[in-house]
Amino acid sequence: MAIVILKPNTEFSVGKIVCVGRNYAEHISEMSAEKPSDPVLFLKPSTAILNEGQQIKIPSFSHEVHHEIELALLISREAKAIKASDWTNYVTGAGIALDLTLRDHQSAAKKKGLPWSVSKGFDGACPIGSFVPLKDLNNIDELKIELYVNNKLRQAGNTNQMIFSPGKLVEYISSIFTLEPGDIVLTGTPSGVGPIIKGDEIRGTIENLGEIVFKVS
Ligand code: MG
């Protein structure tokens, strides 16, 4: 099957979305968190997907939604306990996603030792663009990442700052969850996260992957 650009829930059905927290040192610092010894994982349901053309809606039960731009990986084959060196055999594409986070809910959950499902998994919590073929990228370990809100730069990083590389992440994740075609992995966010409000325009870019633009309604 020849694939050029893959749009979530149009060209393929999204399965589970496995997300990685605390994968960039400067973001760990800004969150006053500790550097993890293994990747920090959490899940978003497939209903979190928001495609380009749709608008971000602030949930009525939150007063603090933060942007987190992340490199997204699209799984193409069942992956169970694979080796990091084999990861490109299981990932077909790379894309740009936002890990929208209800920071007020997440902070309250952290204090009480409760899970992050509400703060990370609400409807529309994963605005995402189309995926481009991984085989066309020869430098996934060194791509500039930037996020702008109303044309002001908020986040700037590089995939070379990841604590756990894409290969290491797929190895670790697949040792816990069997990854299936249509699953998506979000690889963590660089520093500079912050709030978005009604009327904002969010633009995320990753070198060689183009850009995504979402309005907040
Ligand atoms: Mg994140």
mmCIF file of C-alpha atoms and ligand atoms in Angstrom:
data_model
loop_
_atom_site.group_PDB
_atom_site.id
_atom_site.type_symbol
_atom_site.label_atom_id
_atom_site.label_comp_id
_atom_site.label_asym_id
_atom_site.label_seq_id
_atom_site.Cartn_x
_atom_site.Cartn_y
_atom_site.Cartn_z
ATOM 1 C CA MET A 1 0.000 0.000 0.000
ATOM 2 C CA ALA A 2 1.506 3.311 -1.070
ATOM 3 C CA ILE A 3 1.094 5.939 1.601
ATOM 4 C CA VAL A 4 2.042 9.560 1.269
ATOM 5 C CA ILE A 5 0.275 11.539 3.972
ATOM 6 C CA LEU A 6 -1.805 9.925 6.682
ATOM 7 C CA LYS A 7 -4.561 11.923 8.316
ATOM 8 C CA PRO A 8 -5.809 10.488 11.636
ATOM 9 C CA ASN A 9 -9.345 9.042 11.503
ATOM 10 C CA THR A 10 -9.499 9.762 7.761
ATOM 11 C CA GLU A 11 -6.765 7.581 6.271
ATOM 12 C CA PHE A 12 -6.493 5.357 9.346
ATOM 13 C CA SER A 13 -8.353 4.727 12.613
ATOM 14 C CA VAL A 14 -6.609 5.969 15.722
ATOM 15 C CA GLY A 15 -6.130 3.365 18.429
ATOM 16 C CA LYS A 16 -4.646 4.209 21.781
ATOM 17 C CA ILE A 17 -2.444 7.243 22.260
ATOM 18 C CA VAL A 18 0.525 6.486 24.485
ATOM 19 C CA CYS A 19 2.103 9.643 25.874
ATOM 20 C CA VAL A 20 5.469 10.230 27.478
ATOM 21 C CA GLY A 21 5.913 12.773 30.255
ATOM 22 C CA ARG A 22 9.155 14.368 31.462
ATOM 23 C CA ASN A 23 11.270 13.585 28.407
ATOM 24 C CA TYR A 24 13.043 16.959 28.114
ATOM 25 C CA ALA A 25 15.266 18.190 30.971
ATOM 26 C CA GLU A 26 14.233 21.863 30.773
ATOM 27 C CA HIS A 27 10.538 20.933 30.910
ATOM 28 C CA ILE A 28 11.230 18.757 33.964
ATOM 29 C CA SER A 29 12.843 21.819 35.602
ATOM 30 C CA GLU A 30 9.954 24.164 34.780
ATOM 31 C CA MET A 31 7.521 21.624 36.293
ATOM 32 C CA SER A 32 9.741 21.196 39.400
ATOM 33 C CA ALA A 33 9.672 17.461 38.677
ATOM 34 C CA GLU A 34 12.367 14.809 38.972
ATOM 35 C CA LYS A 35 14.229 13.216 36.073
ATOM 36 C CA PRO A 36 12.746 9.719 35.648
ATOM 37 C CA SER A 37 14.792 6.511 35.481
ATOM 38 C CA ASP A 38 12.239 5.004 33.067
ATOM 39 C CA PRO A 39 9.881 6.882 30.698
ATOM 40 C CA VAL A 40 6.775 8.291 32.430
ATOM 41 C CA LEU A 41 3.744 6.961 30.531
ATOM 42 C CA PHE A 42 0.086 7.898 30.419
ATOM 43 C CA LEU A 43 -2.725 7.329 27.922
ATOM 44 C CA LYS A 44 -5.215 9.416 26.008
ATOM 45 C CA PRO A 45 -8.306 7.750 24.517
ATOM 46 C CA SER A 46 -8.853 7.883 20.752
ATOM 47 C CA THR A 47 -11.675 10.385 21.407
ATOM 48 C CA ALA A 48 -8.999 12.943 22.367
ATOM 49 C CA ILE A 49 -8.036 13.355 18.698
ATOM 50 C CA LEU A 50 -8.808 16.768 17.191
ATOM 51 C CA ASN A 51 -8.077 17.111 13.485
ATOM 52 C CA GLU A 52 -6.967 20.227 11.669
ATOM 53 C CA GLY A 53 -9.969 22.349 10.775
ATOM 54 C CA GLN A 54 -11.587 21.619 14.129
ATOM 55 C CA GLN A 55 -11.295 24.114 16.984
ATOM 56 C CA ILE A 56 -9.875 23.619 20.444
ATOM 57 C CA LYS A 57 -12.593 23.949 23.096
ATOM 58 C CA ILE A 58 -11.685 24.765 26.691
ATOM 59 C CA PRO A 59 -13.636 22.275 28.853
ATOM 60 C CA SER A 60 -16.139 23.932 31.203
ATOM 61 C CA PHE A 61 -14.549 22.110 34.144
ATOM 62 C CA SER A 62 -11.103 23.683 33.732
ATOM 63 C CA HIS A 63 -9.681 27.187 34.057
ATOM 64 C CA GLU A 64 -6.121 26.406 32.970
ATOM 65 C CA VAL A 65 -5.396 24.598 29.691
ATOM 66 C CA HIS A 66 -1.726 24.372 28.720
ATOM 67 C CA HIS A 67 -0.146 23.717 25.327
ATOM 68 C CA GLU A 68 2.561 21.067 24.976
ATOM 69 C CA ILE A 69 3.918 20.513 21.461
ATOM 70 C CA GLU A 70 5.216 17.012 20.794
ATOM 71 C CA LEU A 71 6.662 14.837 18.043
ATOM 72 C CA ALA A 72 4.111 12.097 17.307
ATOM 73 C CA LEU A 73 4.892 8.616 15.956
ATOM 74 C CA LEU A 74 2.402 6.436 14.082
ATOM 75 C CA ILE A 75 2.591 2.677 14.703
ATOM 76 C CA SER A 76 2.182 0.503 11.603
ATOM 77 C CA ARG A 77 2.750 -3.059 12.873
ATOM 78 C CA GLU A 78 2.006 -4.948 16.058
ATOM 79 C CA ALA A 79 4.946 -4.288 18.378
ATOM 80 C CA LYS A 80 5.466 -6.368 21.492
ATOM 81 C CA ALA A 81 8.717 -6.208 23.457
ATOM 82 C CA ILE A 82 10.763 -4.992 20.498
ATOM 83 C CA LYS A 83 14.377 -3.827 20.599
ATOM 84 C CA ALA A 84 15.189 -0.125 20.302
ATOM 85 C CA SER A 85 17.355 -0.853 17.254
ATOM 86 C CA ASP A 86 14.293 -2.257 15.409
ATOM 87 C CA TRP A 87 11.927 0.627 16.101
ATOM 88 C CA THR A 88 11.748 1.949 12.537
ATOM 89 C CA ASN A 89 10.215 -1.372 11.424
ATOM 90 C CA TYR A 90 7.147 -0.600 13.537
ATOM 91 C CA VAL A 91 6.683 3.136 13.001
ATOM 92 C CA THR A 92 5.483 4.351 9.622
ATOM 93 C CA GLY A 93 5.155 8.077 10.125
ATOM 94 C CA ALA A 94 6.006 11.156 12.146
ATOM 95 C CA GLY A 95 3.737 14.095 12.863
ATOM 96 C CA ILE A 96 3.004 17.062 15.105
ATOM 97 C CA ALA A 97 0.612 16.863 18.043
ATOM 98 C CA LEU A 98 -0.423 18.944 21.036
ATOM 99 C CA ASP A 99 -0.674 17.232 24.406
ATOM 100 C CA LEU A 100 -3.277 19.625 25.795
ATOM 101 C CA THR A 101 -3.242 19.493 29.582
ATOM 102 C CA LEU A 102 -5.708 20.771 32.168
ATOM 103 C CA ARG A 103 -2.942 22.029 34.432
ATOM 104 C CA ASP A 104 -5.316 22.889 37.282
ATOM 105 C CA HIS A 105 -6.702 19.335 37.325
ATOM 106 C CA GLN A 106 -3.273 17.794 36.883
ATOM 107 C CA SER A 107 -1.756 19.799 39.751
ATOM 108 C CA ALA A 108 -4.639 18.799 42.045
ATOM 109 C CA ALA A 109 -4.284 15.149 40.991
ATOM 110 C CA LYS A 110 -0.522 15.184 41.595
ATOM 111 C CA LYS A 111 -1.017 16.554 45.130
ATOM 112 C CA LYS A 112 -3.500 13.802 45.941
ATOM 113 C CA GLY A 113 -1.544 11.036 44.171
ATOM 114 C CA LEU A 114 -4.412 10.539 41.699
ATOM 115 C CA PRO A 115 -4.168 9.661 37.988
ATOM 116 C CA TRP A 116 -4.059 12.189 35.134
ATOM 117 C CA SER A 117 -6.858 10.748 32.990
ATOM 118 C CA VAL A 118 -9.093 13.828 33.231
ATOM 119 C CA SER A 119 -6.320 16.391 32.751
ATOM 120 C CA LYS A 120 -4.817 14.595 29.751
ATOM 121 C CA GLY A 121 -7.636 12.592 28.190
ATOM 122 C CA PHE A 122 -10.648 14.873 27.798
ATOM 123 C CA ASP A 123 -12.358 15.204 24.412
ATOM 124 C CA GLY A 124 -10.122 17.192 22.062
ATOM 125 C CA ALA A 125 -7.016 16.867 24.258
ATOM 126 C CA CYS A 126 -4.905 15.770 21.280
ATOM 127 C CA PRO A 127 -4.952 18.220 18.359
ATOM 128 C CA ILE A 128 -2.885 16.568 15.645
ATOM 129 C CA GLY A 129 -1.757 16.974 12.056
ATOM 130 C CA SER A 130 -1.090 14.477 9.306
ATOM 131 C CA PHE A 131 1.805 12.033 9.399
ATOM 132 C CA VAL A 132 4.619 12.033 6.893
ATOM 133 C CA PRO A 133 6.545 8.858 6.066
ATOM 134 C CA LEU A 134 9.335 8.092 8.490
ATOM 135 C CA LYS A 135 11.480 6.828 5.628
ATOM 136 C CA ASP A 136 11.618 10.369 4.228
ATOM 137 C CA LEU A 137 13.202 11.674 7.441
ATOM 138 C CA ASN A 138 16.836 10.884 8.005
ATOM 139 C CA ASN A 139 17.272 13.026 11.096
ATOM 140 C CA ILE A 140 14.384 12.354 13.453
ATOM 141 C CA ASP A 141 16.839 12.622 16.357
ATOM 142 C CA GLU A 142 17.625 16.230 15.488
ATOM 143 C CA LEU A 143 14.527 18.219 14.528
ATOM 144 C CA LYS A 144 13.730 21.732 15.713
ATOM 145 C CA ILE A 145 10.369 22.038 17.517
ATOM 146 C CA GLU A 146 8.574 25.348 17.983
ATOM 147 C CA LEU A 147 5.185 26.458 19.222
ATOM 148 C CA TYR A 148 3.705 29.910 18.722
ATOM 149 C CA VAL A 149 0.615 31.417 20.344
ATOM 150 C CA ASN A 150 -0.721 34.367 18.333
ATOM 151 C CA ASN A 151 2.643 34.429 16.487
ATOM 152 C CA LYS A 152 4.637 34.766 19.734
ATOM 153 C CA LEU A 153 7.219 32.020 20.304
ATOM 154 C CA ARG A 154 6.368 30.046 23.454
ATOM 155 C CA GLN A 155 8.218 26.747 23.076
ATOM 156 C CA ALA A 156 11.502 26.075 21.293
ATOM 157 C CA GLY A 157 13.418 22.839 21.490
ATOM 158 C CA ASN A 158 15.015 20.073 19.495
ATOM 159 C CA THR A 159 14.364 16.335 19.433
ATOM 160 C CA ASN A 160 18.068 15.890 20.240
ATOM 161 C CA GLN A 161 17.177 17.075 23.782
ATOM 162 C CA MET A 162 15.007 14.023 24.483
ATOM 163 C CA ILE A 163 16.103 12.003 27.505
ATOM 164 C CA PHE A 164 14.709 8.813 25.912
ATOM 165 C CA SER A 165 15.044 8.645 22.102
ATOM 166 C CA PRO A 166 12.153 7.466 19.898
ATOM 167 C CA GLY A 167 13.756 3.998 19.691
ATOM 168 C CA LYS A 168 14.147 3.730 23.470
ATOM 169 C CA LEU A 169 10.555 4.902 23.935
ATOM 170 C CA VAL A 170 9.111 2.324 21.519
ATOM 171 C CA GLU A 171 11.226 -0.383 23.180
ATOM 172 C CA TYR A 172 10.012 0.553 26.671
ATOM 173 C CA ILE A 173 6.364 1.155 25.722
ATOM 174 C CA SER A 174 6.142 -2.115 23.770
ATOM 175 C CA SER A 175 7.438 -4.005 26.815
ATOM 176 C CA ILE A 176 4.314 -2.874 28.681
ATOM 177 C CA PHE A 177 1.562 -2.244 26.116
ATOM 178 C CA THR A 178 1.340 -4.177 22.868
ATOM 179 C CA LEU A 179 1.372 -1.466 20.229
ATOM 180 C CA GLU A 180 -1.026 -1.984 17.323
ATOM 181 C CA PRO A 181 -1.411 -0.381 13.882
ATOM 182 C CA GLY A 182 -3.058 3.024 14.296
ATOM 183 C CA ASP A 183 -1.667 3.591 17.783
ATOM 184 C CA ILE A 184 0.133 6.899 18.293
ATOM 185 C CA VAL A 185 3.056 7.705 20.580
ATOM 186 C CA LEU A 186 3.602 11.263 21.839
ATOM 187 C CA THR A 187 7.242 11.705 22.792
ATOM 188 C CA GLY A 188 7.165 14.523 25.354
ATOM 189 C CA THR A 189 7.380 18.293 25.236
ATOM 190 C CA PRO A 190 10.246 20.790 25.451
ATOM 191 C CA SER A 191 10.087 23.677 27.935
ATOM 192 C CA GLY A 192 7.921 26.772 27.589
ATOM 193 C CA VAL A 193 4.499 25.266 28.256
ATOM 194 C CA GLY A 194 1.796 27.752 29.195
ATOM 195 C CA PRO A 195 -1.880 28.637 29.089
ATOM 196 C CA ILE A 196 -4.106 29.116 26.065
ATOM 197 C CA ILE A 197 -7.372 31.037 26.096
ATOM 198 C CA LYS A 198 -10.399 31.585 23.897
ATOM 199 C CA GLY A 199 -9.451 33.378 20.685
ATOM 200 C CA ASP A 200 -5.826 32.216 20.636
ATOM 201 C CA GLU A 201 -4.239 30.789 17.513
ATOM 202 C CA ILE A 202 -1.816 27.957 18.219
ATOM 203 C CA ARG A 203 0.798 27.137 15.589
ATOM 204 C CA GLY A 204 3.186 24.260 16.025
ATOM 205 C CA THR A 205 6.080 23.441 13.750
ATOM 206 C CA ILE A 206 8.586 20.619 13.629
ATOM 207 C CA GLU A 207 11.453 20.804 11.148
ATOM 208 C CA ASN A 208 10.728 18.760 7.988
ATOM 209 C CA LEU A 209 7.192 17.952 9.204
ATOM 210 C CA GLY A 210 5.473 21.214 8.337
ATOM 211 C CA GLU A 211 3.093 22.876 10.777
ATOM 212 C CA ILE A 212 -0.270 22.573 12.467
ATOM 213 C CA VAL A 213 -2.594 25.486 13.253
ATOM 214 C CA PHE A 214 -5.510 25.383 15.682
ATOM 215 C CA LYS A 215 -7.826 28.118 16.931
ATOM 216 C CA VAL A 216 -9.231 28.142 20.442
ATOM 217 C CA SER A 217 -12.992 28.686 20.308
HETATM 218 MG MG MG B 1 3.234 16.136 27.262
#
